[in-house]
Amino acid sequence: MVSPDSSSIRPFKLKVPEPDLEDLRTRLRLTRWPDKEAVTNWSQGVPLTALQELCEYWQDRYDWRRCEALLNSYPQSTTTVDGVEIYFLHIRSKYDNALPLLITHGWPGSVLEFRHIIDMLVDPEAHDGTAEDAFHLVVPALPGYAFSGKPKQTGWDHQRTAHAWGELMQRLGYAKSGWVAQGGDWGAFVVASLGQQRPKGLKSVHFNSIFFDPKKEVQTPIRDKKGEERAMHFDRRRDGGFRGYSLQQSTRPQTIGYGLSDSPVAQAAWIYEKFRDWSHHDGDVETVFSKDEMLDTIMLYWLSNSGASSARYYWECGSATTAIPVEIPVGKNTYSKMKALVYGGNGAVTIQDRPVPAISSPTDAIIKVTKTTICGTDLHIRKGDVATCQPGTILGHEGVGIVHEAGPSVSSFKKGDKVLISCISSCATCEFCRKGMYSHCTSGGWILGNKIDGTQAEYVRVPHADSSLHAVPDGADEAALVMVSDIFPTGLECGVLNSKVQPGGTVVVVGAGPVGLAAIITAQMYSPSKVIAIDTDNARLEVAKKLGATDGLVSGGDVVEQVMKLTDGKGCDSVIEAVGIPATFDLCQKLLAVGGVLANVGVHGTKVDLQLQDLWDKNISITTRLVDTVTTPMLLKLVQSGKLQPSQLITHRFKLSDMENAYKTFGEAAKHDALKVIIEVD
């Protein structure tokens, strides 16, 4: 029998009884699932199909014994401090002079979260380091977390945990040689408390979660910013509706604990969601963490039944603030921040502080945005029509800026170059790019402001910079060029070229919004005899006529008859749908001449009816596509020569700080007579 205050270090080996694993599989098999969520994204929590897929894998294919063997491959021990058993890994380097390093996890972490760096820290020479970089590692589990004991009395907060860590390091013999400590999340609070308590032998502390900023005069910045964006992903999400878990665990941890203790699916959902929300990926968390890695962590919480006890740590540390100074050397990651417009789900967009993005691939460039805009597609995202864009994403896919940093493989641009940011990112080498279908690039396409953070920010990371950026000549009208990021290539490629506008032909554009107006302007490059604009807004029709439309018709009533009258009863050779609703698509089908082409440009959030009974014998073609931006270089030359004047579409200008009002104005365009808005970032 070990006494409650025994200072002995006891070896530990993990062996989960097989009945416990069979019980888990039974519970998974008997799960009563809720109804499917009412949205097409993660804004209501973990989607039903995603969790079912994970739990099916957990039940049938996941191998706990693999994880168990991994943990048992490390030296594990326990010791008792203040009546609570502390479980820890203790991995000594082969280098006797290695520096002892204590590392502390947070929630929903565990000792497993350090699995990928343990070997690098204890044997740096095997990983391109030197013997001087070696550490002896001590990795304890927080009280109430697997496989430490669960405090039966209150008071086990970060400060008491820090006291226990100091005692642990003394028992391991490191008080005399000296040691350092590092922590993240709750581990950062513990390590900060260690710095305040200064247990014997502690030389310095470091933490990677941000809770305060030292005075400027004592800061020593680390200039290498690689990895900043990943490390600060939690900070991005903090103010975007992702704090419900913290409020629950800080106020009623026992209540949530009943579900976490009884249902493996509840425990999985509670943690799986955090893996996805707090990691840096382009929409698929499994590009960062495999199912096995996520389930390994979930298993530690399930097998140790620590859902409630780990949540209680939030309750214990709920007022984790102190003014006690830390008088030993402190290292902490501080990150350059920027202002950005962030999609929060359920129609919300807000200005937030975000970390300045960092180069993550040799072909990336970081652009300091000077001007950007809002697109109709951004409004579709706000409405929830674009399932690939998740809450927490910085919106925007158009802009002009200055190269702030270029990856080592970028050859066409250097720091300081002025560039136009294409709405389509393309590698230029994949199967689709070789066909000129850049919108389907296997590692690009429409990803900015959709699958990755976009341009409505002070900085943006542009993948495949050499083929996704265009040089901007000195003295160019940057605001005008923003229009060439998307709406002019879209109007030209998806509308004018797809509808085969020909000299002497007749064209009708349904929808005189920005893209429709861009189609009207660029259609004139091909000398049609008529360009008819149809819209519900008389003001926009007047603009269309000023920009070259021969006729402007108000939608509704006898508009079909009016078009037939203007075309001698034939209909139009080229019909461009630039709205994106079923009613306008249906109207367009009625406006076609024999042999005509209907080019769908509008983004439809729902299905439409195809009137084949009226179309099949008229040799009608219907086209739809994503913009590939193959015409962007030509459009840039036309703007520079003065033959194309996109600035005619700009009606409003806002500062980045006023982006929320910019969205209101653009979203109520008819009310404000708005076409395109320019966002001034510089």
XYZ file of C-alpha atoms in Angstrom:
682
model
C 0.000 0.000 0.000
C 1.400 3.375 -1.029
C 0.698 6.219 1.389
C -1.109 9.305 -0.017
C 2.043 11.404 0.225
C 4.522 8.753 -0.881
C 7.442 10.270 -2.712
C 8.268 7.022 -4.484
C 8.463 6.834 -8.266
C 6.532 3.786 -9.418
C 6.815 2.218 -12.883
C 3.601 2.107 -14.875
C 2.521 -0.105 -17.762
C -0.765 0.224 -19.582
C -2.924 -2.845 -20.174
C -6.597 -2.203 -20.849
C -8.756 -5.266 -20.122
C -10.388 -6.745 -23.210
C -13.898 -6.530 -21.660
C -13.476 -2.739 -21.541
C -12.825 -2.685 -25.280
C -15.757 -4.994 -25.969
C -17.993 -2.743 -23.862
C -16.909 0.194 -26.007
C -17.756 -1.627 -29.230
C -21.159 -2.594 -27.829
C -21.957 0.978 -26.844
C -20.954 2.193 -30.295
C -23.122 -0.442 -31.930
C -26.159 0.523 -29.822
C -25.846 4.274 -30.317
C -29.111 6.184 -30.657
C -28.301 8.892 -33.197
C -29.986 12.312 -33.308
C -31.611 13.851 -36.363
C -29.355 15.294 -39.028
C -28.331 18.924 -38.604
C -30.330 21.564 -40.499
C -27.311 23.142 -42.226
C -24.747 21.995 -44.776
C -21.665 22.894 -42.743
C -20.274 22.601 -39.202
C -21.981 25.723 -37.830
C -24.370 23.627 -35.682
C -21.648 21.251 -34.543
C -20.258 17.980 -35.849
C -22.320 16.864 -38.875
C -24.105 13.565 -38.388
C -22.496 11.818 -41.364
C -18.986 12.904 -40.317
C -19.396 11.539 -36.795
C -21.029 8.333 -38.000
C -18.108 7.741 -40.350
C -15.601 8.277 -37.531
C -17.506 6.031 -35.113
C -17.951 3.294 -37.704
C -14.179 3.285 -38.151
C -13.752 3.316 -34.360
C -16.024 0.322 -33.914
C -14.768 -1.872 -36.740
C -11.222 -0.897 -37.699
C -9.533 1.106 -34.974
C -6.773 -0.781 -33.101
C -6.340 0.355 -29.505
C -3.510 -2.103 -28.900
C -1.371 -0.147 -31.385
C -1.777 3.018 -29.315
C -1.248 1.087 -26.110
C 2.016 -0.308 -27.477
C 3.141 3.195 -28.423
C 2.588 4.488 -24.895
C 4.280 1.442 -23.429
C 7.297 2.086 -25.645
C 8.005 5.153 -23.488
C 9.157 4.907 -19.873
C 6.010 5.604 -17.802
C 5.750 6.198 -14.084
C 3.482 7.528 -11.370
C 4.065 9.327 -8.106
C 1.701 10.768 -5.524
C 1.669 14.479 -4.692
C -0.822 15.993 -2.227
C -2.891 12.824 -2.341
C -3.256 12.710 -6.133
C -1.437 10.210 -8.300
C 0.482 11.889 -11.123
C 1.128 9.888 -14.289
C 4.044 10.947 -16.473
C 6.432 9.943 -19.233
C 10.120 10.251 -18.402
C 12.328 9.882 -21.460
C 16.001 10.506 -20.888
C 18.282 11.421 -23.760
C 21.389 9.371 -24.481
C 23.308 12.620 -24.027
C 24.154 12.968 -20.334
C 24.365 16.753 -20.534
C 20.896 17.111 -22.050
C 18.736 19.816 -20.493
C 15.744 18.529 -18.485
C 12.519 19.832 -20.031
C 9.054 19.487 -18.515
C 6.216 19.786 -21.072
C 2.575 20.249 -20.071
C -0.501 19.696 -22.247
C -3.952 21.286 -22.067
C -7.497 20.273 -23.028
C -8.410 18.167 -24.912
C -4.793 17.149 -24.930
C -2.777 14.398 -23.318
C 0.786 13.171 -23.163
C 0.158 11.737 -26.635
C 0.088 15.149 -28.286
C 3.886 15.276 -28.052
C 4.437 11.944 -29.822
C 5.811 13.567 -32.986
C 8.477 15.646 -31.235
C 9.694 13.311 -28.495
C 12.366 11.629 -30.614
C 13.516 14.952 -32.072
C 13.966 16.421 -28.602
C 15.780 13.502 -27.002
C 17.901 12.572 -30.059
C 18.370 15.736 -32.144
C 21.374 14.380 -34.066
C 19.057 11.860 -35.719
C 16.958 14.791 -36.955
C 19.597 17.182 -38.348
C 20.259 18.763 -34.954
C 23.220 18.717 -32.600
C 23.876 17.116 -29.236
C 23.614 20.560 -27.640
C 19.925 20.587 -28.641
C 19.087 17.478 -26.594
C 16.567 17.320 -23.745
C 15.617 14.885 -21.031
C 11.809 14.923 -21.211
C 9.275 14.837 -18.393
C 5.697 14.812 -19.705
C 3.091 14.681 -16.913
C -0.665 14.347 -17.314
C -2.702 17.064 -15.623
C -4.712 15.978 -12.565
C -8.013 14.529 -13.757
C -6.588 13.592 -17.159
C -5.474 10.162 -18.379
C -3.825 8.482 -16.529
C -3.331 10.748 -13.544
C -5.596 10.529 -10.531
C -8.810 12.502 -10.158
C -8.827 15.008 -7.303
C -11.613 14.289 -4.834
C -11.489 17.781 -3.334
C -11.506 21.247 -4.852
C -8.396 23.371 -5.137
C -6.483 21.609 -7.895
C -6.034 24.602 -10.156
C -3.039 25.624 -12.285
C -1.122 26.972 -9.295
C -1.472 23.785 -7.268
C -0.567 21.785 -10.356
C 2.568 23.906 -10.743
C 3.508 23.102 -7.149
C 3.080 19.390 -7.934
C 5.291 19.726 -11.031
C 8.027 21.366 -8.961
C 7.828 18.494 -6.494
C 7.923 15.964 -9.342
C 11.078 17.482 -10.827
C 12.751 17.458 -7.425
C 11.906 13.774 -6.943
C 13.426 13.038 -10.344
C 16.664 14.694 -9.256
C 16.541 17.697 -11.562
C 16.462 20.390 -8.878
C 20.246 20.253 -8.632
C 21.069 20.168 -12.366
C 18.476 22.751 -13.336
C 15.513 22.411 -15.668
C 13.135 24.364 -17.925
C 9.389 24.132 -18.552
C 7.088 24.588 -21.528
C 3.310 24.525 -21.836
C 0.354 25.301 -24.046
C -3.327 25.911 -23.303
C -3.832 25.027 -19.589
C -0.220 23.927 -19.635
C 0.725 27.552 -20.272
C -1.089 28.605 -17.101
C 0.715 25.894 -15.164
C 4.078 26.922 -16.585
C 3.396 30.607 -15.896
C 2.639 29.635 -12.296
C 5.902 27.697 -12.181
C 7.661 30.887 -13.202
C 5.985 32.725 -10.350
C 6.691 30.017 -7.760
C 10.285 29.442 -8.903
C 10.744 25.881 -7.598
C 14.295 24.802 -7.026
C 16.276 24.341 -10.237
C 13.825 26.046 -12.606
C 15.833 28.196 -15.023
C 13.234 29.520 -17.459
C 9.748 28.968 -18.825
C 8.177 29.088 -22.272
C 4.574 28.904 -23.367
C 2.874 28.998 -26.743
C -0.543 30.232 -25.659
C -0.930 33.983 -25.350
C -2.308 35.454 -22.130
C -0.309 38.655 -21.734
C 2.240 40.759 -23.564
C 5.473 41.840 -21.894
C 6.540 45.444 -22.103
C 7.953 46.353 -25.493
C 11.363 47.180 -24.072
C 11.879 43.626 -22.799
C 10.533 41.769 -25.818
C 12.965 39.893 -28.037
C 11.003 38.950 -31.152
C 11.634 35.722 -33.017
C 11.812 36.814 -36.632
C 11.137 33.500 -38.297
C 7.374 33.544 -38.832
C 7.073 30.114 -40.408
C 4.225 28.226 -38.773
C 2.594 31.261 -37.143
C -0.708 30.695 -38.856
C -1.005 27.118 -37.611
C 0.076 27.979 -34.089
C -2.479 30.764 -33.807
C -5.420 28.912 -35.337
C -7.147 28.715 -31.961
C -6.781 32.468 -31.537
C -8.566 32.898 -34.879
C -11.507 30.862 -33.729
C -11.716 32.251 -30.208
C -14.097 35.070 -31.048
C -15.989 33.328 -33.831
C -18.577 31.298 -31.890
C -16.211 28.517 -30.800
C -16.206 29.090 -27.011
C -19.322 27.187 -25.982
C -17.266 24.245 -24.731
C -15.291 26.547 -22.399
C -18.390 28.161 -20.903
C -19.939 24.746 -20.274
C -16.853 23.237 -18.659
C -16.128 26.369 -16.626
C -19.615 26.530 -15.129
C -21.223 23.055 -15.098
C -18.504 20.453 -15.753
C -20.341 17.712 -13.904
C -23.429 18.131 -16.074
C -21.563 17.603 -19.329
C -19.608 14.825 -17.654
C -22.574 12.459 -17.445
C -22.932 12.290 -21.208
C -19.178 12.075 -21.765
C -18.887 9.250 -19.236
C -21.781 7.177 -20.546
C -21.607 7.663 -24.308
C -18.462 7.119 -26.371
C -20.160 8.959 -29.247
C -20.666 12.022 -27.040
C -17.034 11.890 -25.936
C -15.902 11.517 -29.544
C -18.011 14.441 -30.775
C -16.799 16.673 -27.928
C -13.165 16.169 -28.933
C -13.436 15.494 -32.685
C -14.948 18.943 -33.139
C -11.914 20.546 -31.470
C -9.461 18.687 -33.704
C -11.250 20.151 -36.686
C -11.783 23.662 -35.333
C -8.331 24.167 -33.868
C -6.101 22.761 -36.585
C -4.888 24.364 -39.784
C -6.363 22.703 -42.867
C -8.328 23.470 -46.012
C -11.577 21.873 -44.859
C -10.492 18.264 -44.327
C -9.115 17.667 -40.838
C -7.720 14.296 -41.943
C -5.071 16.085 -43.987
C -3.625 17.063 -40.590
C -4.725 14.304 -38.200
C -5.573 10.749 -39.194
C -8.610 8.998 -37.742
C -6.231 6.899 -35.660
C -4.527 9.960 -34.167
C -7.824 11.576 -33.227
C -9.252 8.357 -31.831
C -6.086 7.735 -29.808
C -6.777 10.927 -27.877
C -10.498 10.208 -27.619
C -9.661 6.743 -26.264
C -7.506 8.154 -23.490
C -10.456 10.197 -22.257
C -12.897 7.305 -22.684
C -10.823 4.556 -21.098
C -9.817 6.729 -18.139
C -13.404 8.019 -17.789
C -11.980 11.518 -17.509
C -14.626 13.494 -19.395
C -15.979 15.039 -16.195
C -12.717 15.262 -14.259
C -10.864 16.952 -17.124
C -13.753 19.398 -17.577
C -13.545 20.264 -13.881
C -10.090 21.718 -14.513
C -11.889 24.578 -16.294
C -14.051 25.113 -13.213
C -10.995 25.072 -10.944
C -9.026 27.489 -13.122
C -11.960 29.667 -14.126
C -10.421 32.763 -12.536
C -6.897 32.024 -13.720
C -5.432 35.490 -13.407
C -2.692 36.807 -11.194
C -0.492 39.863 -10.979
C 2.497 38.064 -9.455
C 5.554 38.861 -11.582
C 7.691 36.188 -13.234
C 11.303 37.048 -12.507
C 13.081 34.270 -14.397
C 13.583 34.282 -18.198
C 10.316 33.826 -20.063
C 9.837 32.802 -23.680
C 6.511 32.960 -25.399
C 5.280 32.956 -28.961
C 3.909 36.333 -30.001
C 2.380 36.666 -33.425
C 1.964 39.457 -35.909
C -1.723 40.185 -36.254
C -3.901 41.746 -38.908
C -7.497 42.825 -39.360
C -9.690 40.508 -41.404
C -13.343 40.017 -42.324
C -14.365 36.587 -41.011
C -17.417 34.503 -41.876
C -19.027 33.308 -38.664
C -21.873 31.185 -40.011
C -25.605 31.967 -39.927
C -25.116 35.108 -42.022
C -22.578 36.700 -39.689
C -19.440 38.504 -40.860
C -17.227 40.366 -38.403
C -13.899 42.157 -38.336
C -11.444 40.177 -36.219
C -7.768 40.099 -35.343
C -6.025 37.234 -37.117
C -2.387 36.193 -37.375
C -0.564 37.377 -40.466
C -0.367 34.297 -42.729
C 2.941 32.565 -43.261
C 4.509 30.745 -46.194
C 3.451 27.101 -45.982
C 4.642 25.931 -49.417
C 7.665 27.007 -51.493
C 5.293 28.246 -54.216
C 3.331 30.550 -51.873
C 3.472 34.316 -51.694
C 2.206 36.537 -48.897
C 0.498 39.611 -50.326
C -0.123 42.826 -48.427
C -3.562 43.659 -49.755
C -4.121 47.284 -50.770
C -7.571 47.008 -52.347
C -10.223 44.319 -52.425
C -13.970 44.046 -52.992
C -17.083 42.021 -52.217
C -18.511 39.530 -54.705
C -22.002 38.125 -55.063
C -20.462 34.775 -54.187
C -19.543 36.171 -50.771
C -23.236 36.863 -50.244
C -24.019 33.259 -51.199
C -21.492 32.112 -48.584
C -23.206 34.254 -45.942
C -26.516 32.599 -46.810
C -24.980 29.146 -46.352
C -25.191 28.199 -50.041
C -21.487 27.277 -50.293
C -20.888 24.169 -48.198
C -17.129 24.167 -48.812
C -16.704 27.456 -46.929
C -16.699 26.872 -43.204
C -17.288 29.386 -40.396
C -14.019 30.974 -39.365
C -12.857 31.554 -42.940
C -11.626 34.967 -44.073
C -13.735 35.848 -47.102
C -12.766 37.423 -50.418
C -11.126 36.202 -53.622
C -10.340 39.456 -55.453
C -7.728 42.086 -54.840
C -4.594 44.023 -55.620
C -1.577 44.257 -53.356
C 2.159 44.196 -52.843
C 4.297 41.091 -52.440
C 5.279 40.981 -48.778
C 7.128 37.662 -48.938
C 7.735 35.124 -51.690
C 8.415 31.431 -51.217
C 11.759 30.051 -52.395
C 10.206 28.489 -55.519
C 8.491 31.688 -56.675
C 10.440 32.989 -59.678
C 8.181 35.611 -61.281
C 7.656 37.903 -58.303
C 9.733 39.373 -55.515
C 9.107 41.417 -52.409
C 7.731 44.851 -53.270
C 6.126 43.897 -56.602
C 2.589 45.160 -57.204
C 0.280 42.316 -58.195
C -3.276 41.476 -59.146
C -4.640 38.473 -57.254
C -6.573 36.096 -59.478
C -9.794 34.653 -58.096
C -8.524 31.267 -59.308
C -5.366 29.674 -57.923
C -3.678 27.297 -60.357
C -0.593 25.107 -60.199
C -0.232 25.210 -64.036
C 1.004 21.602 -64.108
C -1.836 19.251 -63.122
C -4.075 17.454 -65.629
C -6.756 20.147 -65.540
C -4.363 23.080 -65.665
C -2.731 21.600 -68.765
C -6.190 21.704 -70.389
C -6.674 25.335 -69.394
C -9.292 24.330 -66.808
C -7.602 26.232 -64.002
C -10.797 26.353 -61.950
C -10.436 22.591 -61.495
C -6.771 22.639 -60.487
C -6.244 19.685 -58.180
C -4.467 21.861 -55.622
C -6.134 25.163 -56.403
C -9.210 26.447 -58.192
C -11.578 28.708 -56.320
C -10.053 28.287 -52.900
C -9.398 31.868 -51.726
C -12.194 32.956 -49.421
C -13.751 29.525 -49.781
C -11.524 26.648 -48.730
C -8.680 28.816 -47.436
C -8.508 32.341 -46.061
C -9.121 35.047 -48.616
C -8.390 38.634 -49.545
C -10.691 40.640 -47.278
C -7.800 41.163 -44.896
C -4.584 43.092 -44.559
C -2.583 40.090 -45.800
C -3.378 36.948 -47.753
C -1.438 33.790 -48.593
C -1.670 33.043 -52.322
C -0.763 29.463 -53.325
C 0.989 28.855 -56.659
C 2.006 32.501 -56.822
C 3.757 32.320 -60.206
C 0.542 31.284 -61.971
C -2.020 32.909 -59.651
C -0.698 36.482 -59.610
C -0.348 39.061 -62.385
C 2.067 41.984 -62.457
C 0.502 45.427 -62.063
C 2.223 48.224 -64.029
C 3.299 51.345 -62.172
C 0.656 54.042 -62.233
C -2.202 51.637 -62.932
C -5.634 52.315 -61.433
C -5.593 49.642 -58.739
C -9.302 49.950 -57.968
C -10.130 49.331 -61.626
C -7.837 46.314 -61.709
C -9.655 44.719 -58.774
C -12.562 44.317 -61.200
C -10.280 42.146 -63.344
C -9.722 39.669 -60.504
C -13.089 38.039 -61.082
C -16.120 39.800 -62.542
C -14.642 40.747 -65.916
C -13.066 37.324 -66.606
C -16.319 35.747 -65.394
C -18.529 37.937 -67.565
C -16.292 37.405 -70.581
C -15.466 33.698 -70.257
C -18.622 32.279 -68.691
C -20.989 34.671 -70.433
C -19.718 36.188 -73.670
C -17.384 33.433 -74.899
C -19.570 30.583 -73.695
C -22.634 32.067 -75.415
C -20.642 32.480 -78.652
C -21.299 36.180 -79.184
C -20.634 36.893 -82.867
C -20.407 40.008 -85.072
C -23.933 40.999 -86.036
C -25.505 38.632 -83.522
C -28.075 39.470 -80.874
C -27.314 39.275 -77.173
C -29.529 39.488 -74.104
C -28.095 39.665 -70.595
C -30.549 38.848 -67.808
C -29.332 40.534 -64.658
C -27.601 43.911 -64.779
C -25.552 43.380 -61.662
C -21.757 43.707 -61.711
C -21.115 40.445 -63.581
C -23.977 41.072 -65.996
C -22.657 44.571 -66.687
C -19.174 43.125 -67.236
C -20.726 40.776 -69.801
C -22.483 43.709 -71.482
C -19.213 45.646 -71.703
C -17.098 42.762 -72.989
C -19.776 41.534 -75.424
C -19.254 44.745 -77.381
C -15.683 43.616 -78.152
C -17.285 41.120 -80.604
C -19.541 43.666 -82.420
C -23.032 42.231 -81.910
C -25.910 44.156 -83.480
C -27.902 44.279 -80.267
C -27.094 43.954 -76.573
C -30.302 43.867 -74.529
C -30.245 44.203 -70.748
C -33.057 42.836 -68.546
C -33.356 43.630 -64.851
C -35.957 44.502 -62.225
C -34.104 47.717 -61.320
C -34.587 50.714 -63.610
C -31.477 52.399 -62.213
C -29.325 49.441 -63.231
C -30.884 49.402 -66.675
C -29.901 53.034 -67.117
C -26.336 52.133 -66.133
C -26.406 49.246 -68.623
C -27.403 51.593 -71.436
C -24.674 54.054 -70.481
C -22.206 51.173 -70.695
C -23.325 50.191 -74.199
C -26.530 48.158 -73.967
C -28.754 49.006 -76.924
C -31.942 48.365 -74.943
C -32.989 48.052 -71.315
C -36.107 46.079 -70.378
C -37.790 45.696 -67.007
C -38.215 42.043 -66.116
C -41.723 40.698 -65.761
C -44.940 41.016 -67.686
C -44.420 40.958 -71.440
C -40.613 41.064 -71.438
C -40.432 37.973 -73.670
C -42.675 39.645 -76.227
C -40.547 42.796 -76.049
C -37.381 40.818 -76.796
C -39.096 39.082 -79.694
C -40.184 42.439 -81.067
C -36.617 43.780 -80.848
C -35.292 40.717 -82.693
C -37.938 40.438 -85.440
C -39.601 37.539 -83.631
C -36.471 35.389 -83.656
C -35.161 35.649 -80.119
C -31.506 36.123 -79.227
C -28.500 34.222 -80.478
C -26.672 34.602 -77.169
C -28.541 34.565 -73.841
C -26.536 35.209 -70.678
C -28.110 34.379 -67.304
C -26.334 36.483 -64.663
C -28.650 36.289 -61.650
C -28.699 32.727 -60.350
C -32.337 32.028 -59.485
C -34.790 29.562 -61.080
C -37.089 32.311 -62.406
C -34.380 33.997 -64.469
C -33.073 30.671 -65.787
C -36.605 29.842 -66.898
C -36.923 33.272 -68.552
C -33.654 32.795 -70.434
C -34.928 29.591 -72.016
C -37.804 31.557 -73.537
C -35.538 34.200 -75.088
C -33.442 31.898 -77.294
C -33.375 32.010 -81.071
C -33.055 28.847 -83.150
C -29.472 27.648 -82.763
C -29.001 29.955 -79.798
C -26.737 29.419 -76.813
C -27.749 29.965 -73.189
C -24.736 30.678 -71.005
C -25.481 30.293 -67.315
C -23.257 32.548 -65.210
C -25.295 33.032 -62.027
C -24.495 30.877 -59.003
C -27.581 28.799 -58.253
C -28.192 27.707 -54.687
C -31.005 25.402 -55.734
C -32.203 23.277 -58.658
C -33.774 24.725 -61.814
C -36.194 23.331 -64.382
C -34.975 22.540 -67.879
C -37.723 23.025 -70.473
C -36.496 20.427 -72.934
C -39.933 20.100 -74.510
C -39.481 23.645 -75.843
C -35.764 23.472 -76.620
C -34.896 20.172 -78.243
C -36.052 21.046 -81.771
C -34.418 24.518 -81.807
C -30.813 23.275 -81.736
C -30.303 24.998 -78.404
C -27.062 24.707 -76.455
C -26.859 25.389 -72.728
C -23.490 25.990 -71.151
C -22.272 26.492 -67.629
C -18.795 26.671 -66.189
C -16.502 28.142 -63.604
C -14.265 30.981 -64.636
C -10.722 29.871 -65.523
C -9.255 33.409 -65.763
C -7.535 32.570 -69.059
C -8.519 36.023 -70.332
C -7.043 37.963 -67.407
C -3.767 38.924 -69.175
C -5.725 40.257 -72.159
C -8.106 42.213 -69.924
C -5.179 43.735 -68.041
C -3.748 45.022 -71.323
C -7.097 46.480 -72.334
C -7.394 48.297 -69.011
C -3.855 49.625 -69.306
C -4.527 50.871 -72.851
C -7.700 52.637 -71.747
C -9.937 50.554 -74.013
C -11.588 48.895 -71.005
C -12.695 50.984 -68.033
C -13.847 48.704 -65.194
C -13.905 51.625 -62.752
C -17.297 52.556 -64.235
C -18.771 49.799 -62.074
C -17.410 51.179 -58.783
C -20.086 53.039 -56.819
C -18.956 52.891 -53.187
C -15.687 52.857 -51.255
C -15.059 51.705 -47.701
C -12.143 51.177 -45.366
C -11.390 47.631 -44.225
C -12.433 48.605 -40.707
C -15.897 49.403 -42.106
C -16.325 46.109 -43.952
C -19.456 45.161 -42.052
C -21.194 48.269 -43.417
C -19.765 47.494 -46.839
C -21.517 44.110 -46.714
C -24.794 45.760 -45.720
C -24.523 48.202 -48.614
C -23.602 45.548 -51.179
C -26.208 43.134 -49.821
C -28.906 45.806 -50.243
C -27.594 46.994 -53.595
C -30.922 48.212 -54.981
C -31.581 50.297 -51.888
C -28.173 51.973 -52.113
C -27.785 52.016 -55.934
C -24.657 49.935 -55.393
C -22.728 48.048 -58.042
C -19.184 47.219 -56.951
C -17.679 48.420 -53.687
C -13.963 48.958 -53.245
C -12.353 48.196 -49.905
C -9.313 50.341 -49.182
C -6.866 48.369 -47.068
C -3.788 50.594 -47.156
